[in-house]
mmCIF file of C-alpha atoms in Angstrom:
data_model
loop_
_atom_site.group_PDB
_atom_site.id
_atom_site.type_symbol
_atom_site.label_atom_id
_atom_site.label_comp_id
_atom_site.label_asym_id
_atom_site.label_seq_id
_atom_site.Cartn_x
_atom_site.Cartn_y
_atom_site.Cartn_z
ATOM 1 C CA UNK A 64 -28.263 9.863 9.038
ATOM 2 C CA UNK A 65 -26.072 6.753 8.977
ATOM 3 C CA UNK A 66 -22.419 7.336 8.168
ATOM 4 C CA UNK A 67 -21.243 6.025 4.811
ATOM 5 C CA UNK A 68 -18.479 3.414 5.044
ATOM 6 C CA UNK A 69 -14.971 4.623 4.243
ATOM 7 C CA UNK A 70 -14.015 3.043 0.922
ATOM 8 C CA UNK A 71 -10.708 2.733 -0.863
ATOM 9 C CA UNK A 72 -11.447 4.545 -4.143
ATOM 10 C CA UNK A 73 -8.825 5.785 -6.618
ATOM 11 C CA UNK A 74 -8.688 9.472 -7.588
ATOM 12 C CA UNK A 75 -8.509 9.935 -11.356
ATOM 13 C CA UNK A 76 -8.454 13.730 -11.806
ATOM 14 C CA UNK A 77 -5.166 15.366 -12.891
ATOM 15 C CA UNK A 78 -2.823 16.185 -10.028
ATOM 16 C CA UNK A 79 -1.505 19.741 -9.570
ATOM 17 C CA UNK A 80 2.112 20.679 -10.221
ATOM 18 C CA UNK A 81 3.974 20.749 -6.907
ATOM 19 C CA UNK A 82 4.471 24.174 -5.358
ATOM 20 C CA UNK A 83 7.851 23.992 -3.653
ATOM 21 C CA UNK A 84 7.804 25.344 -0.081
ATOM 22 C CA UNK A 85 10.027 27.050 0.887
ATOM 23 C CA UNK A 86 11.370 28.171 -2.490
ATOM 24 C CA UNK A 87 14.900 27.203 -1.485
ATOM 25 C CA UNK A 88 13.799 23.540 -1.295
ATOM 26 C CA UNK A 89 13.928 23.213 -5.092
ATOM 27 C CA UNK A 90 16.964 20.915 -4.952
ATOM 28 C CA UNK A 91 17.833 17.784 -2.994
ATOM 29 C CA UNK A 92 20.117 19.775 -0.694
ATOM 30 C CA UNK A 93 17.482 22.468 -0.159
ATOM 31 C CA UNK A 94 14.863 19.804 0.512
ATOM 32 C CA UNK A 95 17.043 18.272 3.232
ATOM 33 C CA UNK A 96 17.418 21.652 4.943
ATOM 34 C CA UNK A 97 13.669 22.382 4.792
ATOM 35 C CA UNK A 98 12.622 18.941 6.020
ATOM 36 C CA UNK A 99 15.136 19.121 8.864
ATOM 37 C CA UNK A 100 13.638 22.471 9.866
ATOM 38 C CA UNK A 101 10.168 20.911 9.721
ATOM 39 C CA UNK A 102 11.059 17.917 11.900
ATOM 40 C CA UNK A 103 13.317 19.741 14.368
ATOM 41 C CA UNK A 104 10.411 20.785 16.670
ATOM 42 C CA UNK A 105 9.519 17.095 17.067
ATOM 43 C CA UNK A 106 13.113 16.317 17.993
ATOM 44 C CA UNK A 107 12.987 18.977 20.678
ATOM 45 C CA UNK A 108 9.579 17.720 21.843
ATOM 46 C CA UNK A 109 10.981 14.207 22.243
ATOM 47 C CA UNK A 110 13.126 15.364 25.150
ATOM 48 C CA UNK A 111 10.398 17.379 26.854
ATOM 49 C CA UNK A 112 7.888 16.289 29.486
ATOM 50 C CA UNK A 113 5.076 16.276 26.921
ATOM 51 C CA UNK A 114 6.803 13.731 24.698
ATOM 52 C CA UNK A 115 5.342 10.744 26.506
ATOM 53 C CA UNK A 116 1.872 11.613 25.239
ATOM 54 C CA UNK A 117 3.070 12.101 21.668
ATOM 55 C CA UNK A 118 2.249 15.834 21.653
ATOM 56 C CA UNK A 119 4.622 17.684 19.354
ATOM 57 C CA UNK A 120 5.856 14.553 17.613
ATOM 58 C CA UNK A 121 5.346 13.820 13.937
ATOM 59 C CA UNK A 122 3.015 11.226 12.477
ATOM 60 C CA UNK A 123 4.169 9.843 9.131
ATOM 61 C CA UNK A 124 1.805 8.956 6.295
ATOM 62 C CA UNK A 125 3.544 6.876 3.638
ATOM 63 C CA UNK A 126 2.603 5.658 0.174
ATOM 64 C CA UNK A 127 3.960 3.633 -2.724
ATOM 65 C CA UNK A 128 6.712 6.154 -3.421
ATOM 66 C CA UNK A 129 8.713 4.971 -0.424
ATOM 67 C CA UNK A 130 8.831 1.401 -1.779
ATOM 68 C CA UNK A 131 9.847 2.180 -5.373
ATOM 69 C CA UNK A 132 13.534 1.844 -4.436
ATOM 70 C CA UNK A 133 12.743 -1.728 -3.296
ATOM 71 C CA UNK A 134 11.734 -2.601 -6.854
ATOM 72 C CA UNK A 135 7.980 -2.310 -6.380
ATOM 73 C CA UNK A 136 5.709 -0.457 -8.776
ATOM 74 C CA UNK A 137 3.805 2.670 -7.798
ATOM 75 C CA UNK A 138 0.685 4.182 -9.317
ATOM 76 C CA UNK A 139 1.529 7.733 -10.368
ATOM 77 C CA UNK A 140 5.313 8.141 -10.484
ATOM 78 C CA UNK A 141 7.245 8.754 -13.698
ATOM 79 C CA UNK A 142 7.413 4.983 -14.218
ATOM 80 C CA UNK A 143 4.156 4.265 -12.357
ATOM 81 C CA UNK A 144 1.373 2.030 -13.584
ATOM 82 C CA UNK A 145 -1.064 4.840 -14.382
ATOM 83 C CA UNK A 146 1.735 6.613 -16.275
ATOM 84 C CA UNK A 147 2.957 3.681 -18.396
ATOM 85 C CA UNK A 148 -0.238 1.637 -18.667
ATOM 86 C CA UNK A 149 -3.169 3.917 -19.424
ATOM 87 C CA UNK A 150 -5.579 0.971 -19.649
ATOM 88 C CA UNK A 151 -4.721 -0.462 -16.227
ATOM 89 C CA UNK A 152 -7.699 -1.021 -13.991
ATOM 90 C CA UNK A 153 -7.302 -2.730 -10.595
ATOM 91 C CA UNK A 154 -9.801 -5.372 -9.569
ATOM 92 C CA UNK A 155 -12.641 -4.135 -7.380
ATOM 93 C CA UNK A 156 -13.875 -5.829 -4.250
ATOM 94 C CA UNK A 157 -17.292 -6.749 -5.622
ATOM 95 C CA UNK A 158 -15.715 -8.337 -8.719
ATOM 96 C CA UNK A 159 -13.443 -10.504 -6.617
ATOM 97 C CA UNK A 160 -16.238 -11.607 -4.304
ATOM 98 C CA UNK A 161 -18.814 -12.342 -7.005
ATOM 99 C CA UNK A 162 -16.910 -13.606 -10.042
ATOM 100 C CA UNK A 163 -14.998 -16.890 -10.221
ATOM 101 C CA UNK A 164 -13.348 -15.920 -13.528
ATOM 102 C CA UNK A 165 -12.217 -12.579 -12.071
ATOM 103 C CA UNK A 166 -10.609 -14.446 -9.170
ATOM 104 C CA UNK A 167 -8.807 -16.780 -11.580
ATOM 105 C CA UNK A 168 -7.375 -13.779 -13.393
ATOM 106 C CA UNK A 169 -6.418 -12.062 -10.146
ATOM 107 C CA UNK A 170 -4.661 -15.078 -8.661
ATOM 108 C CA UNK A 171 -2.848 -15.954 -11.904
ATOM 109 C CA UNK A 172 -1.369 -12.462 -12.086
ATOM 110 C CA UNK A 173 -0.630 -12.465 -8.366
ATOM 111 C CA UNK A 174 1.044 -15.876 -8.670
ATOM 112 C CA UNK A 175 3.589 -14.368 -11.051
ATOM 113 C CA UNK A 176 3.955 -11.083 -9.184
ATOM 114 C CA UNK A 177 4.326 -12.561 -5.712
ATOM 115 C CA UNK A 178 7.849 -13.800 -6.460
ATOM 116 C CA UNK A 179 9.184 -10.275 -6.825
ATOM 117 C CA UNK A 180 7.201 -8.944 -3.878
ATOM 118 C CA UNK A 181 8.321 -11.764 -1.593
ATOM 119 C CA UNK A 182 11.955 -11.228 -2.554
ATOM 120 C CA UNK A 183 11.879 -7.421 -2.200
ATOM 121 C CA UNK A 184 13.433 -5.867 0.897
ATOM 122 C CA UNK A 185 12.943 -2.596 2.791
ATOM 123 C CA UNK A 186 15.136 0.231 1.538
ATOM 124 C CA UNK A 187 16.907 3.262 2.976
ATOM 125 C CA UNK A 188 13.615 5.175 3.190
ATOM 126 C CA UNK A 189 12.057 2.590 5.509
ATOM 127 C CA UNK A 190 15.227 2.503 7.615
ATOM 128 C CA UNK A 191 15.110 6.297 7.873
ATOM 129 C CA UNK A 192 11.559 6.064 9.203
ATOM 130 C CA UNK A 193 12.772 3.545 11.792
ATOM 131 C CA UNK A 194 15.501 5.952 12.862
ATOM 132 C CA UNK A 195 13.004 8.804 13.197
ATOM 133 C CA UNK A 196 11.176 6.599 15.658
ATOM 134 C CA UNK A 197 14.372 5.854 17.591
ATOM 135 C CA UNK A 198 15.186 9.566 17.770
ATOM 136 C CA UNK A 199 11.760 10.258 19.229
ATOM 137 C CA UNK A 200 10.784 12.404 16.236
ATOM 138 C CA UNK A 201 8.062 10.108 14.921
ATOM 139 C CA UNK A 202 5.117 9.102 17.076
ATOM 140 C CA UNK A 203 3.919 6.511 14.591
ATOM 141 C CA UNK A 204 3.453 5.609 10.947
ATOM 142 C CA UNK A 205 0.276 5.257 8.888
ATOM 143 C CA UNK A 206 0.990 3.486 5.618
ATOM 144 C CA UNK A 207 -1.098 2.898 2.519
ATOM 145 C CA UNK A 208 1.360 0.222 1.424
ATOM 146 C CA UNK A 209 0.572 -3.480 1.652
ATOM 147 C CA UNK A 210 4.161 -4.773 1.420
ATOM 148 C CA UNK A 211 4.707 -5.062 5.219
ATOM 149 C CA UNK A 212 8.058 -3.231 4.991
ATOM 150 C CA UNK A 213 7.169 -0.783 7.758
ATOM 151 C CA UNK A 214 6.265 -3.259 10.522
ATOM 152 C CA UNK A 215 9.239 -5.399 9.474
ATOM 153 C CA UNK A 216 11.718 -2.506 9.610
ATOM 154 C CA UNK A 217 10.511 -0.776 12.763
ATOM 155 C CA UNK A 218 8.465 -3.142 14.946
ATOM 156 C CA UNK A 219 8.787 -0.795 17.938
ATOM 157 C CA UNK A 220 7.363 2.209 16.043
ATOM 158 C CA UNK A 221 3.567 1.771 15.802
ATOM 159 C CA UNK A 222 2.373 1.176 12.241
ATOM 160 C CA UNK A 223 -1.204 1.348 10.999
ATOM 161 C CA UNK A 224 -1.615 -0.524 7.700
ATOM 162 C CA UNK A 225 -4.469 1.537 6.295
ATOM 163 C CA UNK A 226 -5.069 -0.706 3.279
ATOM 164 C CA UNK A 227 -4.192 -4.049 4.833
ATOM 165 C CA UNK A 228 -1.318 -6.328 3.837
ATOM 166 C CA UNK A 229 -0.377 -8.999 1.297
ATOM 167 C CA UNK A 230 1.474 -11.303 3.709
ATOM 168 C CA UNK A 231 -1.780 -13.109 4.525
ATOM 169 C CA UNK A 232 -5.113 -14.074 3.054
ATOM 170 C CA UNK A 233 -8.459 -13.899 4.782
ATOM 171 C CA UNK A 234 -11.476 -16.105 4.191
ATOM 172 C CA UNK A 235 -14.580 -14.263 3.032
ATOM 173 C CA UNK A 236 -16.711 -16.814 4.856
ATOM 174 C CA UNK A 237 -15.067 -17.550 8.220
ATOM 175 C CA UNK A 238 -12.505 -14.671 8.410
ATOM 176 C CA UNK A 239 -9.614 -17.047 9.156
ATOM 177 C CA UNK A 240 -6.166 -15.838 8.062
ATOM 178 C CA UNK A 241 -3.878 -17.949 5.921
ATOM 179 C CA UNK A 242 -0.202 -17.530 4.980
ATOM 180 C CA UNK A 243 0.404 -16.105 1.498
ATOM 181 C CA UNK A 244 3.613 -18.109 1.164
ATOM 182 C CA UNK A 245 1.754 -21.368 1.866
ATOM 183 C CA UNK A 246 -0.918 -20.279 -0.597
ATOM 184 C CA UNK A 247 1.765 -19.684 -3.248
ATOM 185 C CA UNK A 248 3.011 -23.250 -2.801
ATOM 186 C CA UNK A 249 -0.524 -24.554 -3.304
ATOM 187 C CA UNK A 250 -1.012 -22.412 -6.397
ATOM 188 C CA UNK A 251 2.168 -23.855 -7.853
ATOM 189 C CA UNK A 252 0.964 -27.393 -7.197
ATOM 190 C CA UNK A 253 -2.497 -26.757 -8.697
ATOM 191 C CA UNK A 254 -1.109 -25.025 -11.791
ATOM 192 C CA UNK A 255 1.977 -26.925 -13.037
ATOM 193 C CA UNK A 256 1.974 -25.234 -16.464
ATOM 194 C CA UNK A 257 1.883 -21.804 -14.837
ATOM 195 C CA UNK A 258 4.628 -22.894 -12.440
ATOM 196 C CA UNK A 259 6.806 -23.879 -15.401
ATOM 197 C CA UNK A 260 6.067 -20.524 -17.024
ATOM 198 C CA UNK A 261 7.055 -18.700 -13.841
ATOM 199 C CA UNK A 262 10.355 -20.591 -13.774
ATOM 200 C CA UNK A 263 10.921 -19.592 -17.403
ATOM 201 C CA UNK A 264 10.337 -15.881 -16.898
ATOM 202 C CA UNK A 265 12.555 -15.942 -13.836
ATOM 203 C CA UNK A 266 15.379 -17.224 -16.045
ATOM 204 C CA UNK A 267 14.826 -14.309 -18.445
ATOM 205 C CA UNK A 268 15.407 -11.859 -15.616
ATOM 206 C CA UNK A 269 12.063 -10.161 -16.210
ATOM 207 C CA UNK A 270 11.251 -10.258 -12.507
ATOM 208 C CA UNK A 271 14.742 -9.539 -11.231
ATOM 209 C CA UNK A 272 15.165 -6.123 -12.783
ATOM 210 C CA UNK A 273 13.813 -3.157 -10.836
ATOM 211 C CA UNK A 274 13.171 -1.190 -14.042
ATOM 212 C CA UNK A 275 9.517 -1.456 -15.131
ATOM 213 C CA UNK A 276 10.486 -0.463 -18.687
ATOM 214 C CA UNK A 277 12.840 -3.449 -18.887
ATOM 215 C CA UNK A 278 10.107 -5.727 -17.592
ATOM 216 C CA UNK A 279 7.719 -4.445 -20.245
ATOM 217 C CA UNK A 280 10.338 -5.112 -22.911
ATOM 218 C CA UNK A 281 10.336 -8.737 -21.766
ATOM 219 C CA UNK A 282 6.571 -9.044 -22.080
ATOM 220 C CA UNK A 283 5.408 -8.184 -18.553
ATOM 221 C CA UNK A 284 3.493 -5.228 -17.173
ATOM 222 C CA UNK A 285 4.260 -4.944 -13.474
ATOM 223 C CA UNK A 286 1.591 -3.180 -11.426
ATOM 224 C CA UNK A 287 1.298 -2.296 -7.728
ATOM 225 C CA UNK A 288 0.343 -4.834 -5.059
ATOM 226 C CA UNK A 289 2.159 -7.762 -6.704
ATOM 227 C CA UNK A 290 0.081 -7.755 -9.884
ATOM 228 C CA UNK A 291 1.701 -8.761 -13.203
ATOM 229 C CA UNK A 292 -0.156 -8.525 -16.499
ATOM 230 C CA UNK A 293 0.807 -11.114 -19.122
ATOM 231 C CA UNK A 294 -0.711 -10.329 -22.553
ATOM 232 C CA UNK A 295 -2.869 -13.127 -24.007
ATOM 233 C CA UNK A 296 -2.358 -15.383 -20.976
ATOM 234 C CA UNK A 297 -4.944 -18.195 -20.507
ATOM 235 C CA UNK A 298 -6.210 -16.904 -17.167
ATOM 236 C CA UNK A 299 -9.343 -19.048 -17.330
ATOM 237 C CA UNK A 300 -7.230 -22.189 -16.803
ATOM 238 C CA UNK A 301 -5.901 -21.016 -13.454
ATOM 239 C CA UNK A 302 -7.017 -22.791 -10.283
ATOM 240 C CA UNK A 303 -6.875 -21.755 -6.624
ATOM 241 C CA UNK A 304 -7.487 -23.596 -3.322
ATOM 242 C CA UNK A 305 -10.340 -23.222 -0.857
ATOM 243 C CA UNK A 306 -10.053 -22.009 2.716
ATOM 244 C CA UNK A 307 -8.718 -25.023 4.652
ATOM 245 C CA UNK A 308 -10.762 -24.111 7.742
ATOM 246 C CA UNK A 309 -14.060 -23.993 5.839
ATOM 247 C CA UNK A 310 -13.160 -27.139 3.940
ATOM 248 C CA UNK A 311 -12.485 -29.079 7.151
ATOM 249 C CA UNK A 312 -15.503 -27.675 9.017
ATOM 250 C CA UNK A 313 -18.019 -25.907 6.734
ATOM 251 C CA UNK A 314 -19.717 -22.975 8.510
ATOM 252 C CA UNK A 315 -23.403 -23.001 9.313
ATOM 253 C CA UNK A 316 -25.686 -21.000 6.992
ATOM 254 C CA UNK A 317 -26.905 -17.681 8.343
ATOM 255 C CA UNK A 318 -30.460 -18.999 8.583
ATOM 256 C CA UNK A 319 -29.227 -22.035 10.507
ATOM 257 C CA UNK A 320 -30.475 -24.448 7.849
ATOM 258 C CA UNK A 321 -27.488 -26.748 7.535
ATOM 259 C CA UNK A 322 -23.933 -26.030 6.537
ATOM 260 C CA UNK A 323 -22.496 -24.153 3.577
ATOM 261 C CA UNK A 324 -21.274 -26.290 0.723
ATOM 262 C CA UNK A 325 -17.491 -25.993 0.236
ATOM 263 C CA UNK A 326 -16.205 -28.261 -2.509
ATOM 264 C CA UNK A 327 -12.878 -28.884 -4.240
ATOM 265 C CA UNK A 328 -11.858 -31.009 -7.199
ATOM 266 C CA UNK A 329 -9.629 -34.087 -6.968
ATOM 267 C CA UNK A 330 -6.518 -31.868 -6.807
ATOM 268 C CA UNK A 331 -7.892 -29.553 -4.124
ATOM 269 C CA UNK A 332 -8.949 -26.595 -6.281
ATOM 270 C CA UNK A 333 -12.029 -24.576 -5.263
ATOM 271 C CA UNK A 334 -15.128 -25.571 -7.247
ATOM 272 C CA UNK A 335 -17.677 -23.083 -8.523
ATOM 273 C CA UNK A 336 -20.473 -25.141 -6.977
ATOM 274 C CA UNK A 337 -19.192 -24.050 -3.548
ATOM 275 C CA UNK A 338 -21.141 -21.624 -1.377
ATOM 276 C CA UNK A 339 -18.165 -20.343 0.588
ATOM 277 C CA UNK A 340 -14.534 -20.871 1.457
ATOM 278 C CA UNK A 341 -13.104 -18.204 -0.864
ATOM 279 C CA UNK A 342 -9.747 -16.794 0.229
ATOM 280 C CA UNK A 343 -9.049 -13.111 -0.447
ATOM 281 C CA UNK A 344 -5.796 -11.180 0.028
ATOM 282 C CA UNK A 345 -5.841 -9.368 3.362
ATOM 283 C CA UNK A 346 -5.676 -6.026 1.567
ATOM 284 C CA UNK A 347 -8.434 -3.459 1.320
ATOM 285 C CA UNK A 348 -9.333 -3.705 -2.353
ATOM 286 C CA UNK A 349 -10.659 -0.751 -4.304
ATOM 287 C CA UNK A 350 -14.327 -0.370 -3.482
ATOM 288 C CA UNK A 351 -13.967 -2.209 -0.165
ATOM 289 C CA UNK A 352 -14.728 -0.660 3.209
ATOM 290 C CA UNK A 353 -11.835 0.064 5.524
ATOM 291 C CA UNK A 354 -12.543 -1.510 8.927
ATOM 292 C CA UNK A 355 -13.924 0.973 11.440
ATOM 293 C CA UNK A 356 -11.214 0.044 13.937
ATOM 294 C CA UNK A 357 -8.490 0.924 11.415
ATOM 295 C CA UNK A 358 -10.198 4.210 10.556
ATOM 296 C CA UNK A 359 -10.453 5.169 14.237
ATOM 297 C CA UNK A 360 -6.825 4.239 14.974
ATOM 298 C CA UNK A 361 -5.624 6.368 12.055
ATOM 299 C CA UNK A 362 -7.681 9.346 13.237
ATOM 300 C CA UNK A 363 -6.342 8.939 16.776
ATOM 301 C CA UNK A 364 -2.786 8.863 15.415
ATOM 302 C CA UNK A 365 -3.403 12.209 13.697
ATOM 303 C CA UNK A 366 -5.051 13.721 16.766
ATOM 304 C CA UNK A 367 -2.236 12.581 19.045
ATOM 305 C CA UNK A 368 0.586 14.124 16.999
ATOM 306 C CA UNK A 369 1.838 17.680 16.621
ATOM 307 C CA UNK A 370 2.522 17.606 12.875
ATOM 308 C CA UNK A 371 2.238 15.317 9.851
ATOM 309 C CA UNK A 372 4.753 14.365 7.164
ATOM 310 C CA UNK A 373 3.504 12.692 3.983
ATOM 311 C CA UNK A 374 6.190 10.496 2.415
ATOM 312 C CA UNK A 375 5.893 9.080 -1.106
ATOM 313 C CA UNK A 376 2.149 9.520 -1.559
ATOM 314 C CA UNK A 377 0.031 11.523 -4.003
ATOM 315 C CA UNK A 378 -2.933 11.108 -1.583
ATOM 316 C CA UNK A 379 -4.936 9.787 -4.525
ATOM 317 C CA UNK A 380 -7.125 7.655 -2.288
ATOM 318 C CA UNK A 381 -9.710 9.399 -0.135
ATOM 319 C CA UNK A 382 -8.797 7.314 2.891
ATOM 320 C CA UNK A 383 -5.334 8.913 2.954
ATOM 321 C CA UNK A 384 -6.286 12.398 1.752
ATOM 322 C CA UNK A 385 -8.895 12.803 4.479
ATOM 323 C CA UNK A 386 -6.248 12.241 7.163
ATOM 324 C CA UNK A 387 -4.189 15.181 5.900
ATOM 325 C CA UNK A 388 -7.392 17.202 5.656
ATOM 326 C CA UNK A 389 -8.046 16.316 9.308
ATOM 327 C CA UNK A 390 -4.541 17.474 10.221
ATOM 328 C CA UNK A 391 -5.117 20.795 8.464
ATOM 329 C CA UNK A 392 -8.442 21.298 10.226
ATOM 330 C CA UNK A 393 -6.602 20.812 13.513
ATOM 331 C CA UNK A 394 -4.062 23.475 12.529
ATOM 332 C CA UNK A 395 -1.154 21.026 12.349
ATOM 333 C CA UNK A 396 1.967 21.836 10.310
ATOM 334 C CA UNK A 397 1.963 19.760 7.112
ATOM 335 C CA UNK A 398 5.016 18.457 5.262
ATOM 336 C CA UNK A 399 4.979 16.551 1.979
ATOM 337 C CA UNK A 400 7.917 14.681 0.450
ATOM 338 C CA UNK A 401 6.645 13.285 -2.833
ATOM 339 C CA UNK A 402 8.008 13.231 -6.354
ATOM 340 C CA UNK A 403 5.226 14.852 -8.396
ATOM 341 C CA UNK A 404 1.802 16.280 -7.644
ATOM 342 C CA UNK A 405 -0.376 15.614 -4.614
ATOM 343 C CA UNK A 406 -4.151 15.715 -4.438
ATOM 344 C CA UNK A 407 -5.422 18.894 -2.795
ATOM 345 C CA UNK A 408 -1.993 20.285 -1.941
ATOM 346 C CA UNK A 409 -2.987 23.845 -2.904
ATOM 347 C CA UNK A 410 -5.618 23.754 -0.165
ATOM 348 C CA UNK A 411 -3.197 22.337 2.384
ATOM 349 C CA UNK A 412 -0.773 25.203 1.763
ATOM 350 C CA UNK A 413 -3.242 28.040 1.210
ATOM 351 C CA UNK A 414 -2.046 30.087 4.178
ATOM 352 C CA UNK A 415 1.679 29.426 4.594
ATOM 353 C CA UNK A 416 3.276 32.258 6.645
ATOM 354 C CA UNK A 417 5.594 34.625 4.766
ATOM 355 C CA UNK A 418 9.245 33.863 5.301
ATOM 356 C CA UNK A 419 8.673 30.418 6.811
ATOM 357 C CA UNK A 420 11.730 28.239 6.125
ATOM 358 C CA UNK A 421 9.973 24.959 6.757
ATOM 359 C CA UNK A 422 8.932 24.960 10.401
ATOM 360 C CA UNK A 423 5.218 25.341 9.596
ATOM 361 C CA UNK A 424 5.018 23.927 6.084
ATOM 362 C CA UNK A 425 7.201 21.971 3.666
ATOM 363 C CA UNK A 426 6.520 20.754 0.146
ATOM 364 C CA UNK A 427 9.374 19.122 -1.747
ATOM 365 C CA UNK A 428 9.426 17.023 -4.905
ATOM 366 C CA UNK A 429 12.405 14.692 -4.507
ATOM 367 C CA UNK A 430 13.163 10.970 -4.263
ATOM 368 C CA UNK A 431 12.440 9.633 -0.794
ATOM 369 C CA UNK A 432 15.400 7.263 -0.638
ATOM 370 C CA UNK A 433 17.923 10.004 -1.425
ATOM 371 C CA UNK A 434 16.498 12.757 0.790
ATOM 372 C CA UNK A 435 15.002 11.212 3.937
ATOM 373 C CA UNK A 436 18.191 9.415 5.097
ATOM 374 C CA UNK A 437 20.078 12.722 4.798
ATOM 375 C CA UNK A 438 17.428 14.447 6.895
ATOM 376 C CA UNK A 439 17.919 11.777 9.553
ATOM 377 C CA UNK A 440 21.674 12.442 9.574
ATOM 378 C CA UNK A 441 21.036 16.131 10.199
ATOM 379 C CA UNK A 442 18.639 15.361 13.044
ATOM 380 C CA UNK A 443 21.185 12.962 14.559
ATOM 381 C CA UNK A 444 23.735 15.785 14.565
ATOM 382 C CA UNK A 445 21.249 18.055 16.301
ATOM 383 C CA UNK A 446 20.510 15.372 18.899
ATOM 384 C CA UNK A 447 24.138 15.025 20.022
#
């Protein structure tokens, strides 16, 4: 039987209430103690002969919760999109590929949202991850985030971007990559009225505040992945450019009968009569297959580590949840630092040893940016 492709699909069932493990980790201070206990074996392993192979070290799996302090929206937090906007529905891969109007809507919203994403910076949580790598505690990082903060903050600590990244676009026809910043400049040129509107909302401060409630009060609904919903906006007027590679040298049709038609209007906007040359963000959209190479690398990262720490993720996508499931099946200690419930956490912690203070299992519900840097400080003390 052929294996089904691994898709990025959201999980919509209610999440369980977090079961704090150990019980003493029910405060920020207790969480720091428990997480330090959990990561300490990896610190000791980093100075042993086995450290070079990664055995005993921790692999980190991060989600949107680690980037909230940078001003980016998450999905399921107290101020997350699914919490504040019950009608929110992300675009699916097949919609983007097949529907010109859906792409107009996507790129119009992304045009507004990109400003905030491009300006956002890594926070203390990302820097703590970098330090865990420097201490030899972390063997690598698997992230569901598409903001590129991890590879920017710790280029020497291997990062697997499970769901791709927003810093580039990729052509659906020729697979060429294209800079998102250059694309933004073209969008501004093709859509002068939208560009004026963007300038206006920037002056209102709607995109400078990190509080999603304040943004909503100013008429914007900020969603994950640089998406901004503007009620009653004329999305159908929005225009976007074609892939410059396909435009300059149209690819040959699959059957070899001539070249694909790639056409633009007098301003350079992609025309619906085109047969190719559509640029897509280099993220794995919902309903899209994760590349096999990425899937294999993520599995190898789990298999090569001694334990796993989930940071800022509810594991609401199967692609992330299955990695923790794999870690459990391998008998690895599992730690979770996430504010709120996590998919399947009852199963992950079904057999926690009595009296364990965090060495084998940790589950805390605290803010990443306030807890993880303190854990790093404790590990630094231990390393002296």
